[in-house]
CSV table of C-alpha atoms in Angstrom, one decimal:
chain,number,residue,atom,x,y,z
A,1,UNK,CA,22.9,72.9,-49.1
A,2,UNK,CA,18.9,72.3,-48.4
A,3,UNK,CA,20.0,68.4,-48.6
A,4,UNK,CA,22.4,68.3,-46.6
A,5,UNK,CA,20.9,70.7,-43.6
A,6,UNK,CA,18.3,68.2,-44.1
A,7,UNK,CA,20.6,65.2,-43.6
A,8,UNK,CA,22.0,66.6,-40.8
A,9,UNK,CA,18.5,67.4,-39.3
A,10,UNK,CA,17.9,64.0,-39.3
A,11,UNK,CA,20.6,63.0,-37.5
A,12,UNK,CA,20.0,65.7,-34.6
A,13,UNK,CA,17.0,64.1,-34.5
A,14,UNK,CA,18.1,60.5,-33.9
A,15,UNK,CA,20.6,62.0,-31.4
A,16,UNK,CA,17.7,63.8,-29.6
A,17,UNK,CA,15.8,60.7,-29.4
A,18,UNK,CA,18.8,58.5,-28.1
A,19,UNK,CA,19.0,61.2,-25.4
A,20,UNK,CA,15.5,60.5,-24.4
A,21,UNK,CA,14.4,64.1,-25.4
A,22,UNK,CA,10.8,64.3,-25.9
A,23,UNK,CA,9.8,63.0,-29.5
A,24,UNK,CA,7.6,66.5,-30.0
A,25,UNK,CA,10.2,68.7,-28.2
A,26,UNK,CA,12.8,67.0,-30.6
A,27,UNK,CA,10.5,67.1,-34.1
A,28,UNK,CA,9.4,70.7,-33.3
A,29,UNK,CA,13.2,72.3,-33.0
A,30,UNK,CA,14.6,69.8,-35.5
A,31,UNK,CA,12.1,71.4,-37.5
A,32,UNK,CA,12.2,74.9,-36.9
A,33,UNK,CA,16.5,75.1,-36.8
A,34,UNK,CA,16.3,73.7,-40.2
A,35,UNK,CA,13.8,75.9,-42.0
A,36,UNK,CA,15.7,78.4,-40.4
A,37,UNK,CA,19.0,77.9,-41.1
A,38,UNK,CA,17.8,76.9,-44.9
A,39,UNK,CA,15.0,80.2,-45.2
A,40,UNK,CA,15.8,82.5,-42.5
A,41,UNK,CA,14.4,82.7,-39.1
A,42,UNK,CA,11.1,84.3,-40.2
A,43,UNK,CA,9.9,81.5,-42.4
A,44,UNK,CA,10.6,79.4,-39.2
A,45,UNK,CA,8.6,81.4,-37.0
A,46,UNK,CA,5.6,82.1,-39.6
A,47,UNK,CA,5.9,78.1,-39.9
A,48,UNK,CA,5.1,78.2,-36.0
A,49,UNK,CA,2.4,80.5,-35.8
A,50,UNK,CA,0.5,78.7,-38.7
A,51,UNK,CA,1.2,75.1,-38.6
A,52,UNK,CA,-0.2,74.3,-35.5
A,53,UNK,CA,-3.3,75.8,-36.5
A,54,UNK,CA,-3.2,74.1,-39.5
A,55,UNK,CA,-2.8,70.7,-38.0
A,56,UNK,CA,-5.3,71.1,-35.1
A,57,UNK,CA,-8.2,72.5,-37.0
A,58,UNK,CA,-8.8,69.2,-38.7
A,59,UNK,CA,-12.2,67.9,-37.9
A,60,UNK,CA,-11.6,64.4,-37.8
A,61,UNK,CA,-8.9,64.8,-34.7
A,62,UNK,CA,-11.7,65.8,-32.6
A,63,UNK,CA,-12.8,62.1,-32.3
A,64,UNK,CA,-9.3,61.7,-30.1
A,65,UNK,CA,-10.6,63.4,-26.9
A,66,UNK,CA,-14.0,62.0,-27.0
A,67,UNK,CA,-12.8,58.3,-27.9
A,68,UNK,CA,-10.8,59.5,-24.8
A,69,UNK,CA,-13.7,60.7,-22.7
A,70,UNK,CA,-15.6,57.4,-23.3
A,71,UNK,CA,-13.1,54.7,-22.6
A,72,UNK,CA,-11.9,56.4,-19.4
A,73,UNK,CA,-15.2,57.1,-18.4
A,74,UNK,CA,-16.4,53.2,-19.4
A,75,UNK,CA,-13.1,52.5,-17.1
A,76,UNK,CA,-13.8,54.2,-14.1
A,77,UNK,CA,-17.4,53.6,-13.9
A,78,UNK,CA,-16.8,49.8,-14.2
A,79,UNK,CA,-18.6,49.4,-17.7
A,80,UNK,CA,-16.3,47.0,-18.9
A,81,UNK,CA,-15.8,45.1,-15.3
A,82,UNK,CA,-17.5,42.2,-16.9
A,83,UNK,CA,-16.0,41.3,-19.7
A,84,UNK,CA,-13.5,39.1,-18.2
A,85,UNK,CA,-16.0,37.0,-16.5
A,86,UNK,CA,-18.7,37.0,-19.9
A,87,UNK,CA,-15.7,35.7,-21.8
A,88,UNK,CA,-15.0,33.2,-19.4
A,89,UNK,CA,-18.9,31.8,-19.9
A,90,UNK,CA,-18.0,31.3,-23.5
A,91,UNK,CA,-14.4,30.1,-23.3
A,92,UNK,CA,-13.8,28.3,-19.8
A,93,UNK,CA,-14.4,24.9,-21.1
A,94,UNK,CA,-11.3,25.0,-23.5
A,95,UNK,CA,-7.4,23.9,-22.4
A,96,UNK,CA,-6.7,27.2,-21.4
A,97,UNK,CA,-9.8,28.9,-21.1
A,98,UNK,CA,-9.1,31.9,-18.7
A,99,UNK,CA,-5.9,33.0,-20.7
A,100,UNK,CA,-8.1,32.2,-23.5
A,101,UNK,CA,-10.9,34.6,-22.1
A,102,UNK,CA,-8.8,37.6,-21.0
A,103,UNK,CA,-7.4,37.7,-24.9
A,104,UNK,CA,-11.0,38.4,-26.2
A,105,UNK,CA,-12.0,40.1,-23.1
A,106,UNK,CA,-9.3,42.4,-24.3
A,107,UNK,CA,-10.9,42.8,-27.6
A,108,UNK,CA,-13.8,44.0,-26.1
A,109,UNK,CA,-12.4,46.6,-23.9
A,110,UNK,CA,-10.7,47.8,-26.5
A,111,UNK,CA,-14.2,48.4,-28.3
A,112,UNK,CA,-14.9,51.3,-25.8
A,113,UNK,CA,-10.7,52.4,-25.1
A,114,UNK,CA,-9.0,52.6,-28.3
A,115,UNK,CA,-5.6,52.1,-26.0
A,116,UNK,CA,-3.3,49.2,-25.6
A,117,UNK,CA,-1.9,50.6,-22.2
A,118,UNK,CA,-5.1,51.2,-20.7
A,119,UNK,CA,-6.6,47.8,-22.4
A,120,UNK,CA,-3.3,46.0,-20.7
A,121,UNK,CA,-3.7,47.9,-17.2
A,122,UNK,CA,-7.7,47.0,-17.3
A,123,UNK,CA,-7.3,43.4,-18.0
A,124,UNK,CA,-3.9,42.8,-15.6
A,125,UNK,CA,-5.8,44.1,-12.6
A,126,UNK,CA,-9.2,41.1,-12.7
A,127,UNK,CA,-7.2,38.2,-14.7
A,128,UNK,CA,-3.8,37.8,-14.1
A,129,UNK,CA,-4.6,36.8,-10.1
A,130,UNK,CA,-7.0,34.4,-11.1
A,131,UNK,CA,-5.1,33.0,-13.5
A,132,UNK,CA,-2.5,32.6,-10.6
A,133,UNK,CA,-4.6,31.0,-8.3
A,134,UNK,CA,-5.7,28.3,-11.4
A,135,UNK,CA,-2.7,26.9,-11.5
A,136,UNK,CA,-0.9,29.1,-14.5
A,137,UNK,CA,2.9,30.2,-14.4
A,138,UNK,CA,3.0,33.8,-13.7
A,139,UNK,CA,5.3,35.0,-16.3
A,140,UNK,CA,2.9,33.6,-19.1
A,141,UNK,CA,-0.2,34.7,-17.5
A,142,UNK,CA,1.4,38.3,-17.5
A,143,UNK,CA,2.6,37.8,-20.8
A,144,UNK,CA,-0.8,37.2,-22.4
A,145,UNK,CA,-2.1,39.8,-20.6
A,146,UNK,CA,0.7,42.3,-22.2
A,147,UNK,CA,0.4,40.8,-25.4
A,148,UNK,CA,-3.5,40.6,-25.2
A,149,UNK,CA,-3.1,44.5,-24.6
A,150,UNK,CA,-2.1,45.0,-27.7
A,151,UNK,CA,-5.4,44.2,-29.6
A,152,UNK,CA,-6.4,47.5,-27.7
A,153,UNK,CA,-4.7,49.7,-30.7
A,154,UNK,CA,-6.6,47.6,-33.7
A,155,UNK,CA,-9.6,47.0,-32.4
A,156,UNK,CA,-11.7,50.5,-33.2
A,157,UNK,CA,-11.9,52.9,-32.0
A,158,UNK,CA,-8.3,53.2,-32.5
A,159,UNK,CA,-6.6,56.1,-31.4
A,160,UNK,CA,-3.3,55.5,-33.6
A,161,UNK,CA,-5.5,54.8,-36.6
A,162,UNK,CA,-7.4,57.9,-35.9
A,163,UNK,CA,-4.0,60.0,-35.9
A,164,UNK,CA,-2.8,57.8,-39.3
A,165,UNK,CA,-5.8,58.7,-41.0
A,166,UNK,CA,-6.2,62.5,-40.3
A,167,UNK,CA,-2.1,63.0,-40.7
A,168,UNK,CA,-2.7,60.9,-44.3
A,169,UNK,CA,-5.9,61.9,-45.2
A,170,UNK,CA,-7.0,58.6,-45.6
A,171,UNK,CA,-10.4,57.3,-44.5
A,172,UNK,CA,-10.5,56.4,-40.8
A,173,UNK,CA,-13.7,54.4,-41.0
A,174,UNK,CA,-11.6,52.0,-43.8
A,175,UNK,CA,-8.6,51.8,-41.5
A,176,UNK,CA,-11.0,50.9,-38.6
A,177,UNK,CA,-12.5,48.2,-40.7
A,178,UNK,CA,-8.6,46.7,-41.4
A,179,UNK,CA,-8.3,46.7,-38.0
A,180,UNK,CA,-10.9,44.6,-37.3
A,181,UNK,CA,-9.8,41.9,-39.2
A,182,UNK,CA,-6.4,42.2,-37.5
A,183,UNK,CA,-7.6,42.2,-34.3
A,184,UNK,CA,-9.9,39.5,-35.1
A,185,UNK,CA,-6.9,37.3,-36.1
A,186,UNK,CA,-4.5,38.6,-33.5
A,187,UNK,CA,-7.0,37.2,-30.9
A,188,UNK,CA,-7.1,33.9,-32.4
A,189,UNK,CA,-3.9,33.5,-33.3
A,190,UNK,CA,-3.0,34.1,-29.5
A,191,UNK,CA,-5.6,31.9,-28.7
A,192,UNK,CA,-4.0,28.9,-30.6
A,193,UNK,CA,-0.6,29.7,-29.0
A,194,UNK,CA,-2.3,29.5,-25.8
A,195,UNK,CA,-4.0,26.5,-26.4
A,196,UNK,CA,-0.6,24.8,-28.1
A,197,UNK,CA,1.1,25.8,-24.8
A,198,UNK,CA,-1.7,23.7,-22.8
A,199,UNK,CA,-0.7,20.9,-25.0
A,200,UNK,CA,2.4,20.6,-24.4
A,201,UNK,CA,3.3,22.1,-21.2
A,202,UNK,CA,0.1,21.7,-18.8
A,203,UNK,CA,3.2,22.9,-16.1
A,204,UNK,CA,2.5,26.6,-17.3
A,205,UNK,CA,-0.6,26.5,-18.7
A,206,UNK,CA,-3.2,23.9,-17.0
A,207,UNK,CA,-5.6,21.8,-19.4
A,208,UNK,CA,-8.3,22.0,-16.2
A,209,UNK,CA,-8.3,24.7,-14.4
A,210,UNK,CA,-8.8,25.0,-10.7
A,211,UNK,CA,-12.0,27.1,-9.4
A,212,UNK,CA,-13.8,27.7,-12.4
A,213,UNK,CA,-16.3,30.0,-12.1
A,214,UNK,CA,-19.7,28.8,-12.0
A,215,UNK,CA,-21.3,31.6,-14.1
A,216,UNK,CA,-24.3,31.9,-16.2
A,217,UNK,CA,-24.9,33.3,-19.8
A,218,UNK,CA,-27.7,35.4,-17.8
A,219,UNK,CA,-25.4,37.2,-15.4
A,220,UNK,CA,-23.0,37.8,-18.2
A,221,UNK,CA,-25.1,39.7,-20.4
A,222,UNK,CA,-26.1,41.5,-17.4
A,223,UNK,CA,-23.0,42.8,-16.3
A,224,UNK,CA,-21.7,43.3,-19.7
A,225,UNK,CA,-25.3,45.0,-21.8
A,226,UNK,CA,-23.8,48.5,-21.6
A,227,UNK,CA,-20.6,47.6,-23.5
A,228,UNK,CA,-22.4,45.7,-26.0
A,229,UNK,CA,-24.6,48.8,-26.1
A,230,UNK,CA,-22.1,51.1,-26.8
A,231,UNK,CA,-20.8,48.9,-29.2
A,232,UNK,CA,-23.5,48.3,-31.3
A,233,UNK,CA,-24.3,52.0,-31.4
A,234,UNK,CA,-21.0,53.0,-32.6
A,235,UNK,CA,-20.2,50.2,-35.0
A,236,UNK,CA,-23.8,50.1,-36.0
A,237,UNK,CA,-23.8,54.1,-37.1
A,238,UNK,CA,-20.5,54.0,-38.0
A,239,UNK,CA,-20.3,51.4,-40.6
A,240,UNK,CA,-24.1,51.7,-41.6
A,241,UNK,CA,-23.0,55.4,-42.5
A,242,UNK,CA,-25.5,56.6,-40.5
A,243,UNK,CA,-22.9,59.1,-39.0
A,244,UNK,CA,-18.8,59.2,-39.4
A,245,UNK,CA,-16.1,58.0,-37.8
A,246,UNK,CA,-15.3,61.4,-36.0
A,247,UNK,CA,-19.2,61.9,-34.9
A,248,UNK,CA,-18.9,58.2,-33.5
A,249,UNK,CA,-16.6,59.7,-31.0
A,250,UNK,CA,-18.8,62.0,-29.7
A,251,UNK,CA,-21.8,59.8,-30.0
A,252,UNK,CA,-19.7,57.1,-27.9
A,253,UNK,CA,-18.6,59.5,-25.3
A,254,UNK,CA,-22.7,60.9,-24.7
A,255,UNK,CA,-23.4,57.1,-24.6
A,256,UNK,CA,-21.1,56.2,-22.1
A,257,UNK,CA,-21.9,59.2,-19.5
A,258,UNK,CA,-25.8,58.7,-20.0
A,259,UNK,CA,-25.7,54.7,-19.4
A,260,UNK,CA,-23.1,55.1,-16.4
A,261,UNK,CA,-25.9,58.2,-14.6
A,262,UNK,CA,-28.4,55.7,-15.6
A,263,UNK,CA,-26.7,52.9,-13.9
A,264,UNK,CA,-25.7,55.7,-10.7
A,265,UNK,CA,-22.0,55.4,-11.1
A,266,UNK,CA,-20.8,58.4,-12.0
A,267,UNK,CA,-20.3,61.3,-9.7
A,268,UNK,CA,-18.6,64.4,-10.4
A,269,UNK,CA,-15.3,63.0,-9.0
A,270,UNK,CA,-15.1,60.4,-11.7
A,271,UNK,CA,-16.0,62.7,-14.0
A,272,UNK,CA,-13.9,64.7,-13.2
A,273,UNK,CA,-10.8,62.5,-13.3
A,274,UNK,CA,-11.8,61.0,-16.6
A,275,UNK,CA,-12.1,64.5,-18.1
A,276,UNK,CA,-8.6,65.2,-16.9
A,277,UNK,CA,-7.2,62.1,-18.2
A,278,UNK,CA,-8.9,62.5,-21.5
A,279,UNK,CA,-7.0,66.3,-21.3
A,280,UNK,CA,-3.9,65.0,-20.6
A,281,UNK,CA,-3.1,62.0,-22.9
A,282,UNK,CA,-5.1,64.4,-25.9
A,283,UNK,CA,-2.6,66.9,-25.3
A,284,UNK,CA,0.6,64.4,-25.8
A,285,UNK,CA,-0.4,63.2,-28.7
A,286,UNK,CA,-1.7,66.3,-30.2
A,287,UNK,CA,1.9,68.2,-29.8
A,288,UNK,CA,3.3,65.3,-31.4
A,289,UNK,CA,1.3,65.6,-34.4
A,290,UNK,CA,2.1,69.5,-34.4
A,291,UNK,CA,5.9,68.5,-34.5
A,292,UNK,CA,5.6,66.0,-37.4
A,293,UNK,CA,3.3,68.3,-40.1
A,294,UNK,CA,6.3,70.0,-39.1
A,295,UNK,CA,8.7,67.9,-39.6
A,296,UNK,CA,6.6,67.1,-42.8
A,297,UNK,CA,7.6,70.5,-44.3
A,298,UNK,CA,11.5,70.8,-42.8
A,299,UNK,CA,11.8,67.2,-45.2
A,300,UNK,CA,9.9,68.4,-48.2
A,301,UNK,CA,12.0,71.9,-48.2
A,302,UNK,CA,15.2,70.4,-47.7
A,303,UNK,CA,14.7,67.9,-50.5
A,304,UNK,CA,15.3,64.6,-48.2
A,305,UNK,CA,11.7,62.8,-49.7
A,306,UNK,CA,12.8,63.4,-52.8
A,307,UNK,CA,16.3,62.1,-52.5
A,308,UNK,CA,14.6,59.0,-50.3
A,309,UNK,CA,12.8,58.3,-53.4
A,310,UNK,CA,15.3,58.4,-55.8
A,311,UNK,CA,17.5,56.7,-53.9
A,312,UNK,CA,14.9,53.7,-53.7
A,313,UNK,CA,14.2,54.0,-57.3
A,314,UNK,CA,17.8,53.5,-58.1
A,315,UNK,CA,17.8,50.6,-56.4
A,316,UNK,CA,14.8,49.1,-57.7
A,317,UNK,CA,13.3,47.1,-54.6
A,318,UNK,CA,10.4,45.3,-55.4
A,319,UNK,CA,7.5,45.3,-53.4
A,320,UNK,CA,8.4,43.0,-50.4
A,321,UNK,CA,11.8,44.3,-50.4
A,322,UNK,CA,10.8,47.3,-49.8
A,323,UNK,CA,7.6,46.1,-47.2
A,324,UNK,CA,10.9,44.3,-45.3
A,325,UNK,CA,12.6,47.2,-44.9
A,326,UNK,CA,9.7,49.2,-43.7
A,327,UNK,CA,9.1,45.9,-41.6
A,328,UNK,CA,12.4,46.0,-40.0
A,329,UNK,CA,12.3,49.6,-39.3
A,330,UNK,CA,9.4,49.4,-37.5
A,331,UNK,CA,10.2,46.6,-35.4
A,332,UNK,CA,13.5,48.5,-34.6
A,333,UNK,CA,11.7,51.5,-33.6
A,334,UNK,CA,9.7,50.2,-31.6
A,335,UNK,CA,12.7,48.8,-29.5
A,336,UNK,CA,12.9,52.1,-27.6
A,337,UNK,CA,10.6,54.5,-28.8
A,338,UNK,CA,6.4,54.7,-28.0
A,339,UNK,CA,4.1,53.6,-30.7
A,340,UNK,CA,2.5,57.6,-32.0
A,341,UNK,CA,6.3,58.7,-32.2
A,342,UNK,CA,7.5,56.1,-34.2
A,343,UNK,CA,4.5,56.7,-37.0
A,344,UNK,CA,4.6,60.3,-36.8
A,345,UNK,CA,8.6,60.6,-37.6
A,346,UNK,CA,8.4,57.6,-40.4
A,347,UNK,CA,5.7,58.5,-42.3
A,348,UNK,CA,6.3,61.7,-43.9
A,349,UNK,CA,9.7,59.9,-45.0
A,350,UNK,CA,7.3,57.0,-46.3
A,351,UNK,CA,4.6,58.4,-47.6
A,352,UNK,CA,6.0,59.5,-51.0
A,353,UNK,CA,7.9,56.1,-51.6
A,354,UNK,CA,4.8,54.2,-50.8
A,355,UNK,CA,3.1,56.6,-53.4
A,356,UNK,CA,5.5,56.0,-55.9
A,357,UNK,CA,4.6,51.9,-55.5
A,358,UNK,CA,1.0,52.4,-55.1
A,359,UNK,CA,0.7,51.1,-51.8
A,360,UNK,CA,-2.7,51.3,-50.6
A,361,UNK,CA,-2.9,53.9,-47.8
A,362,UNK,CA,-5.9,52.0,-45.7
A,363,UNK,CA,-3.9,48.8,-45.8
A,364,UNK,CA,-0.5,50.4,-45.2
A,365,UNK,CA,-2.2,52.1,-41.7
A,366,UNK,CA,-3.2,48.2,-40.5
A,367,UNK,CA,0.3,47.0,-40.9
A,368,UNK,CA,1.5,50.3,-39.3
A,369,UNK,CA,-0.4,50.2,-36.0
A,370,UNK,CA,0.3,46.1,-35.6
A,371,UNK,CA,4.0,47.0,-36.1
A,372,UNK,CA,3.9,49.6,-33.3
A,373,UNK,CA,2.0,47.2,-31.3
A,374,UNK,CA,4.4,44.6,-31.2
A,375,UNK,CA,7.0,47.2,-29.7
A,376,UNK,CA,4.6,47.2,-26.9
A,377,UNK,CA,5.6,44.0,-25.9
A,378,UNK,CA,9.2,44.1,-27.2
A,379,UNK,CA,12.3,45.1,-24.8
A,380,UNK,CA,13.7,46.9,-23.5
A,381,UNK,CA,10.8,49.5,-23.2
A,382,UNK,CA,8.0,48.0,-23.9
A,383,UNK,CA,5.1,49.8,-22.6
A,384,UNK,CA,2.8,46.9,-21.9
A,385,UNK,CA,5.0,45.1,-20.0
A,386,UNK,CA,5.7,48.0,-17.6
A,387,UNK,CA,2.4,48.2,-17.4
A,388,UNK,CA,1.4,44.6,-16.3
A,389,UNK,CA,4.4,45.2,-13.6
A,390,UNK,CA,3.2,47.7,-12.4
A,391,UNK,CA,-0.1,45.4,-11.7
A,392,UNK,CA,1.2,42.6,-11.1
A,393,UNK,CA,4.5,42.9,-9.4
A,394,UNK,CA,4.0,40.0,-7.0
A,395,UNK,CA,3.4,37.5,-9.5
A,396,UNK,CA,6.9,38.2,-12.0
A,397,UNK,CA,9.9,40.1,-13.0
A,398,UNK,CA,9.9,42.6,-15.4
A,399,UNK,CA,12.3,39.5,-17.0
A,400,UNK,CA,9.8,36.4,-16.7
A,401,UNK,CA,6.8,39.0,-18.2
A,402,UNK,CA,9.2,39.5,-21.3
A,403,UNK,CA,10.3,35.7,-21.4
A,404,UNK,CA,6.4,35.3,-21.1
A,405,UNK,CA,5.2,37.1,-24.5
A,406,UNK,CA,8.3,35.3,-26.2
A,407,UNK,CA,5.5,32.8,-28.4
A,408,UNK,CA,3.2,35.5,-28.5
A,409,UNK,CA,5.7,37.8,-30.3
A,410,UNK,CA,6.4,34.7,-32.5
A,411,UNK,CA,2.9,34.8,-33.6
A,412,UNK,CA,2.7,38.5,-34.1
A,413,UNK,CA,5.5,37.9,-36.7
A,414,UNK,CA,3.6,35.3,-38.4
A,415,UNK,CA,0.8,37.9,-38.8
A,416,UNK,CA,2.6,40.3,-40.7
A,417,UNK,CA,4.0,38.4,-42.9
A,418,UNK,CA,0.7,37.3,-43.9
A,419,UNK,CA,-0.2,41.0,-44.1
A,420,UNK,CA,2.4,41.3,-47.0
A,421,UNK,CA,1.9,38.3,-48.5
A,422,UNK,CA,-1.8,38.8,-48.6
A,423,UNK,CA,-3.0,42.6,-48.6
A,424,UNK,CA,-6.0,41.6,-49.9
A,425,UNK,CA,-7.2,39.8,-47.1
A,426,UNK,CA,-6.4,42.9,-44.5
A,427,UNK,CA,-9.0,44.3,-47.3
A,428,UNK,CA,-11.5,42.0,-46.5
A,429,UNK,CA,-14.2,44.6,-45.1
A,430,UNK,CA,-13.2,47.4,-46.5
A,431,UNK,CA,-13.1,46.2,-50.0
């Protein structure tokens, strides 16, 4: 009976989520109807009272607000306004140097915002009409924004690798260091698609651009120093062990509200907006979390891990069988649902199969949030793209943005598959 209430838990759930019900709303009275229909409505209740608590008193989650705090602080007070241009000062002599630019521009904004919406919203706004007006095709210039956007979630700090490692108590700093590699080769591989695209099609993506900008290594530094601040005093204590992962968070957010007083552009209205925001999008997530530990437990009672597991063994996948069908999940998830979802409903399903093929956790989390990140950019809701409309919606069609991150999608697939093929090399930092 415990199997199949949990069977039949699962597929409310899917149902719920077709239907557009919120992914915590759904987990949370997926969760509690089956405990209660398997143990009796008290368990389920005592489960409420206590698992929240039990979720939100980890320490490490409370680097989420204050990674929060400092990227929508860095935001509003124009911290990372330069980044486009400094990028530009490095990169605007290559075929396709601005699209070129805003991809590692990206990677830097994403060193102080941990989020690929915010990341894509940032960048859309200073690069995609100057890309315009050099002679690019809209729908690719909006495209590599979108898919640039995406570097904003591996890049750390890393709000989804944050949630991966405190939901799998894995180390966050080790995840963070996967990411950068990932990133790292995300940018460049964009790049070369960019640059393949000049090649051949100088009609969408010029080889010399119109109206460079005549700008200096001197005023980049200028308008850029407090990024690379931050930066190097996160990354620097954080990988130096001087201080964790979940103390760089609050380290970062200090930073960022000292240099932006320093610098006179914060006023207690920004602040005040940045505070709320950080309150707002910490709270979404958070519930989510709540609703898959969970989840977590409805699964393990009902017996549906275990049966997962079995099942598998009984089949006897090997490794990249199974990595496929993880692969494919994800990709198919991330069709129509948003990226924290998606990881928090999966993994306690996951978790004990990957266990049982001793998958390594730090490596698994890197393949995880560049899956998710690809259904940022994938239709029919993917979030970036929405994003860059709602930025750009002069320049191209919801339509021509998704034809526009076709290659760049291409090349994302390439990526994981060398992920699979290579674990090792995701390791590369983190040893």
């Amino acid at each position: 009976m415990s199997l199949e209430t949990g069977l039949i838990g699962l597929g409310i759930l899917l149902a719920l989520l077709i239907l557009r019900v919120p992914v915590a709303i759904a987990l949370i009275g997926v969760s509690l109807g089956g405990i209660g229909a398997m143990m009796g409505v008290d368990v389920a209740v005592s489960m409420l009272a206590s698992k929240p608590y039990d979720f939100l008193s980890k320490w490490t989650l409370s680097a989420v607000p204050m990674f929060l705090l400092m990227g929508f602080i860095s935001y509003h007070t124009g911290l990372t306004a330069g980044l486009f241009n400094a990028a530009k000062v490095v990169f605007r002599w290559l075929p396709g140097g601005l699209a070129i630019s805003s991809v590692f521009a990206s990677s830097g904004f994403a060193a102080v915002s941990g989020s690929s919406v915010a990341c894509a919203a940032a960048m859309g706004k200073i690069a995609i009409p100057e890309m315009v007006r050099s002679g690019y095709k809209p729908s690719f210039a909006c495209g590599t924004i979108a898919a640039g956007g995406t570097i904003g979630a591996l890049i750390p700090p890393s709000i989804l690798m944050i949630i991966y490692g405190t939901f799998t108590q894995t180390s966050i700093t080790n995840v963070f260091l996967g990411g950068i590699v990932i990133g790292l080769v995300t940018a460049v591989a964009y790049s070369l698609v960019i640059l393949l695209v000049s090649f051949f099609r100088p009609d969408i993506v010029p080889r010399h651009e119109k109206g460079a900008l005549d700008y200096t290594a001197a005023q980049a530094i200028r308008e850029i120093w407090p990024v690379l601040v931050l930066g190097a005093i996160i990354f620097g204590g954080m990988f130096s062990g001087v201080f964790t992962a979940t103390e760089a968070g609050a380290i970062g957010a200090g930073g960022a509200i000292i240099i932006s007083l320093l610098l006179r552009r914060l006023d207690l209205g920004i602040f005040k907006t940045a505070l709320l925001e950080t309150l707002a999008t910490t709270s979404s997530l958070l519930i989510i979390g709540i609703g898959a530990s969970m989840f977590t437990v409805f699964l393990s009672l009902s017996g549906v891990s275990g049966a997962v597991g079995d099942l598998l063994a009984d089949w006897e996948l090997s490794f990249l069988q199974l990595m496929l069908m993880i692969v494919v999940v994800y990709l198919v998830l991330g069709l129509f649902m948003e990226p924290f979802g998606a990881m928090l409903i999966t993994l306690p399903i996951f978790l004990p199969i990957l266990d049982s093929f001793q998958v390594s956790l730090i490596w698994f989390g890197v393949l995880v949030v560049k899956l998710l990140e690809i259904g940022m950019i994938t239709p029919p809701v993917g979030m970036n793209i929405f994003v860059i409309r709602g930025v750009a919606a002069k320049y191209a069609s919801l339509v021509d943005i998704f034809r526009g991150v076709t290659l760049f999608l291409v090349a994302d697939l390439f990526i994981v598959a060398l992920m699979v093929l290579a674990p090792e090399f995701v390791m590369i930092l983190s040893g």
